[in-house]
Amino acid sequence: MINILVVGDSCIDEFVYGGIFRMSPEAPVPVFQPVKKTSNGGMSKNVYNNLKALGVDAFLVTNREEIIKTRYVDAGYNQMVLRVDTNDVCSQIDEALRMNICNNHYMGYNFDAMLISDYNKGFLTKNDIELLCKSNNSVFVDTKKDLGDWIFEADFIKINELEYKKNHELLSDKGFEEKLIVTLGSKGCRYKGKEFPVKEVPVKDVSGAGDTFIAGLVRGYLDTNSIEKAIDFAQKCTTLVVQKHGVSTVTIKEV
């Protein structure tokens, strides 16, 4: 069984589906009428859930505070009209806990890879991530922080095209291109100058798609020891998940 440790900040993802049929007489805003509500773990918890769905024995180290992202969606058009984030910050990881997960070991288990899912809500500092990368093998990082030398010890780094352009001057330095998997949305992704396209599918929701991609990437890499084959597997996972409503997962059987 593959063991993967996920470290990062998590939240609760709520989706409130309803309809908009009129404007408010009190202000020039639409009136939203809720019909149903769904809720599930988000951010690093969604990465963890995706790994479990892909048949991985995963462990999660995350914040205790409850961050909630509530999305209001017009069900008729499948269009998000408002997002409300509650308690959008959390406390930093305990130093003793951080030291406990060094050297590929946690709670009596050895893990095959570490996946850092950093949404920059306060759970991990740049120094925390640097130490975790230096102290462990097979570390995959997906972070919302501006990149710097502190992340160079990561084995692979997933970023999107916008993040790549923001960090291009730094990332053009020798060595970084070997680590970068740049996601391109509906166009697929790029690694070492090679593009990996995806087939066009009817998209229902892209929320959490990046979490599914990084989970599939790590699972695929540990299965094949090939980052290119891992990218193909991750993109199959993502292509499936964007055809579902809300923040969801894909199972190994679906892939």
Tab-separated table of N, CA, C and O in Angstrom, residues 103-154:
chain	number	residue	atom	x	y	z
A	103	ASN	N	11.974	13.474	7.970
A	103	ASN	CA	12.626	12.190	7.673
A	103	ASN	C	11.631	11.089	7.322
A	103	ASN	O	11.793	9.927	7.712
A	104	ASN	N	10.579	11.452	6.575
A	104	ASN	CA	9.623	10.487	6.024
A	104	ASN	C	9.003	9.588	7.089
A	104	ASN	O	8.786	8.394	6.878
A	105	HIS	N	8.671	10.172	8.226
A	105	HIS	CA	8.134	9.387	9.333
A	105	HIS	C	7.057	10.194	10.055
A	105	HIS	O	7.240	11.364	10.339
A	106	TYR	N	5.922	9.528	10.350
A	106	TYR	CA	4.848	10.210	11.069
A	106	TYR	C	3.966	9.189	11.790
A	106	TYR	O	3.484	8.239	11.175
A	107	MET	N	3.789	9.369	13.091
A	107	MET	CA	2.905	8.534	13.909
A	107	MET	C	3.186	7.037	13.747
A	107	MET	O	2.276	6.219	13.647
A	108	GLY	N	4.454	6.696	13.684
A	108	GLY	CA	4.826	5.295	13.589
A	108	GLY	C	4.804	4.743	12.177
A	108	GLY	O	5.104	3.568	11.965
A	109	TYR	N	4.440	5.602	11.183
A	109	TYR	CA	4.371	5.147	9.796
A	109	TYR	C	5.480	5.814	8.984
A	109	TYR	O	5.804	6.989	9.174
A	110	ASN	N	6.044	5.051	8.075
A	110	ASN	CA	6.922	5.620	7.066
A	110	ASN	C	6.080	5.938	5.836
A	110	ASN	O	5.241	5.134	5.433
A	111	PHE	N	6.266	7.112	5.247
A	111	PHE	CA	5.487	7.451	4.059
A	111	PHE	C	6.374	7.541	2.828
A	111	PHE	O	7.560	7.871	2.908
A	112	ASP	N	5.770	7.231	1.683
A	112	ASP	CA	6.510	7.179	0.420
A	112	ASP	C	6.697	8.549	-0.211
A	112	ASP	O	7.613	8.737	-1.011
A	113	ALA	N	5.817	9.481	0.118
A	113	ALA	CA	5.916	10.830	-0.431
A	113	ALA	C	5.188	11.794	0.491
A	113	ALA	O	4.284	11.413	1.233
A	114	MET	N	5.596	13.054	0.426
A	114	MET	CA	4.901	14.123	1.146
A	114	MET	C	4.299	15.071	0.119
A	114	MET	O	4.942	15.431	-0.867
A	115	LEU	N	3.053	15.455	0.360
A	115	LEU	CA	2.375	16.396	-0.518
A	115	LEU	C	2.016	17.628	0.303
A	115	LEU	O	1.192	17.547	1.221
A	116	ILE	N	2.644	18.747	-0.004
A	116	ILE	CA	2.377	20.000	0.698
A	116	ILE	C	1.356	20.794	-0.102
A	116	ILE	O	1.622	21.213	-1.232
A	117	SER	N	0.171	20.963	0.482
A	117	SER	CA	-0.921	21.703	-0.147
A	117	SER	C	-1.123	22.995	0.639
A	117	SER	O	-1.861	23.032	1.616
A	118	ASP	N	-0.442	24.042	0.210
A	118	ASP	CA	-0.384	25.297	0.965
A	118	ASP	C	-1.249	26.369	0.317
A	118	ASP	O	-0.906	26.894	-0.737
A	119	TYR	N	-2.373	26.675	0.964
A	119	TYR	CA	-3.260	27.721	0.463
A	119	TYR	C	-2.961	29.095	1.086
A	119	TYR	O	-3.733	30.037	0.936
A	120	ASN	N	-1.845	29.187	1.798
A	120	ASN	CA	-1.363	30.462	2.339
A	120	ASN	C	-2.342	31.100	3.323
A	120	ASN	O	-2.530	32.317	3.331
A	121	LYS	N	-2.951	30.263	4.155
A	121	LYS	CA	-3.873	30.763	5.176
A	121	LYS	C	-3.201	30.895	6.540
A	121	LYS	O	-3.851	31.292	7.512
A	122	GLY	N	-1.913	30.527	6.647
A	122	GLY	CA	-1.188	30.697	7.888
A	122	GLY	C	-0.652	29.432	8.514
A	122	GLY	O	0.166	29.495	9.440
A	123	PHE	N	-1.090	28.263	8.034
A	123	PHE	CA	-0.662	27.009	8.657
A	123	PHE	C	0.821	26.735	8.418
A	123	PHE	O	1.514	26.216	9.307
A	124	LEU	N	1.317	27.076	7.235
A	124	LEU	CA	2.718	26.846	6.897
A	124	LEU	C	3.385	28.150	6.476
A	124	LEU	O	2.847	28.891	5.647
A	125	THR	N	4.558	28.426	7.047
A	125	THR	CA	5.369	29.546	6.594
A	125	THR	C	6.338	29.052	5.524
A	125	THR	O	6.489	27.845	5.298
A	126	LYS	N	7.013	29.983	4.879
A	126	LYS	CA	8.037	29.596	3.907
A	126	LYS	C	9.125	28.774	4.579
A	126	LYS	O	9.633	27.801	4.001
A	127	ASN	N	9.480	29.148	5.790
A	127	ASN	CA	10.506	28.405	6.529
A	127	ASN	C	10.054	26.984	6.837
A	127	ASN	O	10.841	26.036	6.733
A	128	ASP	N	8.768	26.830	7.214
A	128	ASP	CA	8.226	25.489	7.462
A	128	ASP	C	8.365	24.613	6.218
A	128	ASP	O	8.813	23.466	6.287
A	129	ILE	N	7.950	25.154	5.076
A	129	ILE	CA	7.985	24.386	3.833
A	129	ILE	C	9.415	24.045	3.447
A	129	ILE	O	9.727	22.923	3.016
A	130	GLU	N	10.325	25.007	3.631
A	130	GLU	CA	11.735	24.756	3.312
A	130	GLU	C	12.294	23.619	4.157
A	130	GLU	O	12.965	22.713	3.638
A	131	LEU	N	11.993	23.625	5.448
A	131	LEU	CA	12.488	22.576	6.333
A	131	LEU	C	11.884	21.214	5.981
A	131	LEU	O	12.582	20.197	5.998
A	132	LEU	N	10.598	21.184	5.670
A	132	LEU	CA	9.952	19.926	5.303
A	132	LEU	C	10.537	19.366	4.008
A	132	LEU	O	10.731	18.153	3.875
A	133	CYS	N	10.822	20.247	3.062
A	133	CYS	CA	11.398	19.795	1.798
A	133	CYS	C	12.818	19.260	1.991
A	133	CYS	O	13.208	18.259	1.371
A	134	LYS	N	13.579	19.918	2.844
A	134	LYS	CA	14.956	19.481	3.082
A	134	LYS	C	15.022	18.169	3.848
A	134	LYS	O	15.963	17.393	3.684
A	135	SER	N	14.016	17.902	4.676
A	135	SER	CA	14.067	16.770	5.603
A	135	SER	C	13.389	15.513	5.083
A	135	SER	O	13.429	14.477	5.744
A	136	ASN	N	12.740	15.595	3.925
A	136	ASN	CA	11.981	14.448	3.424
A	136	ASN	C	12.293	14.187	1.957
A	136	ASN	O	12.765	15.068	1.230
A	137	ASN	N	12.001	12.970	1.524
A	137	ASN	CA	12.194	12.586	0.132
A	137	ASN	C	10.859	12.609	-0.607
A	137	ASN	O	9.801	12.441	-0.002
A	138	SER	N	10.915	12.802	-1.916
A	138	SER	CA	9.720	12.798	-2.773
A	138	SER	C	8.667	13.781	-2.257
A	138	SER	O	7.564	13.400	-1.869
A	139	VAL	N	9.031	15.067	-2.236
A	139	VAL	CA	8.132	16.109	-1.753
A	139	VAL	C	7.540	16.864	-2.947
A	139	VAL	O	8.265	17.410	-3.780
A	140	PHE	N	6.205	16.874	-3.023
A	140	PHE	CA	5.473	17.601	-4.046
A	140	PHE	C	4.827	18.817	-3.383
A	140	PHE	O	4.200	18.687	-2.333
A	141	VAL	N	4.958	19.998	-3.998
A	141	VAL	CA	4.448	21.219	-3.388
A	141	VAL	C	3.482	21.927	-4.336
A	141	VAL	O	3.767	22.120	-5.520
A	142	ASP	N	2.335	22.299	-3.769
A	142	ASP	CA	1.367	23.155	-4.453
A	142	ASP	C	1.100	24.311	-3.499
A	142	ASP	O	0.470	24.135	-2.460
A	143	THR	N	1.617	25.502	-3.801
A	143	THR	CA	1.539	26.624	-2.873
A	143	THR	C	0.999	27.878	-3.542
A	143	THR	O	1.211	28.092	-4.744
A	144	LYS	N	0.311	28.694	-2.766
A	144	LYS	CA	-0.189	29.982	-3.231
A	144	LYS	C	0.785	31.110	-2.929
A	144	LYS	O	0.531	32.259	-3.281
A	145	LYS	N	1.899	30.805	-2.263
A	145	LYS	CA	2.893	31.823	-1.944
A	145	LYS	C	3.708	32.177	-3.183
A	145	LYS	O	3.882	31.353	-4.092
A	146	ASP	N	4.253	33.408	-3.201
A	146	ASP	CA	5.218	33.763	-4.234
A	146	ASP	C	6.463	32.908	-4.026
A	146	ASP	O	6.958	32.771	-2.902
A	147	LEU	N	6.962	32.322	-5.099
A	147	LEU	CA	8.066	31.380	-4.973
A	147	LEU	C	9.392	32.092	-4.727
A	147	LEU	O	9.567	33.263	-5.045
A	148	GLY	N	10.320	31.346	-4.140
A	148	GLY	CA	11.648	31.869	-3.865
A	148	GLY	C	12.611	30.720	-3.650
A	148	GLY	O	12.260	29.541	-3.790
A	149	ASP	N	13.840	31.044	-3.258
A	149	ASP	CA	14.846	30.007	-3.035
A	149	ASP	C	14.422	29.011	-1.967
A	149	ASP	O	14.909	27.880	-1.934
A	150	TRP	N	13.506	29.410	-1.092
A	150	TRP	CA	13.050	28.547	0.007
A	150	TRP	C	12.379	27.264	-0.485
A	150	TRP	O	12.274	26.298	0.266
A	151	ILE	N	11.941	27.231	-1.735
A	151	ILE	CA	11.210	26.057	-2.230
A	151	ILE	C	12.079	25.183	-3.128
A	151	ILE	O	11.617	24.165	-3.652
A	152	PHE	N	13.336	25.534	-3.279
A	152	PHE	CA	14.180	24.825	-4.241
A	152	PHE	C	14.398	23.360	-3.889
A	152	PHE	O	14.648	22.538	-4.766
A	153	GLU	N	14.298	23.004	-2.613
A	153	GLU	CA	14.543	21.617	-2.204
A	153	GLU	C	13.361	20.695	-2.505
A	153	GLU	O	13.457	19.477	-2.320
A	154	ALA	N	12.221	21.249	-2.933
A	154	ALA	CA	11.085	20.407	-3.327
A	154	ALA	C	11.464	19.579	-4.549
A	154	ALA	O	12.251	20.017	-5.396
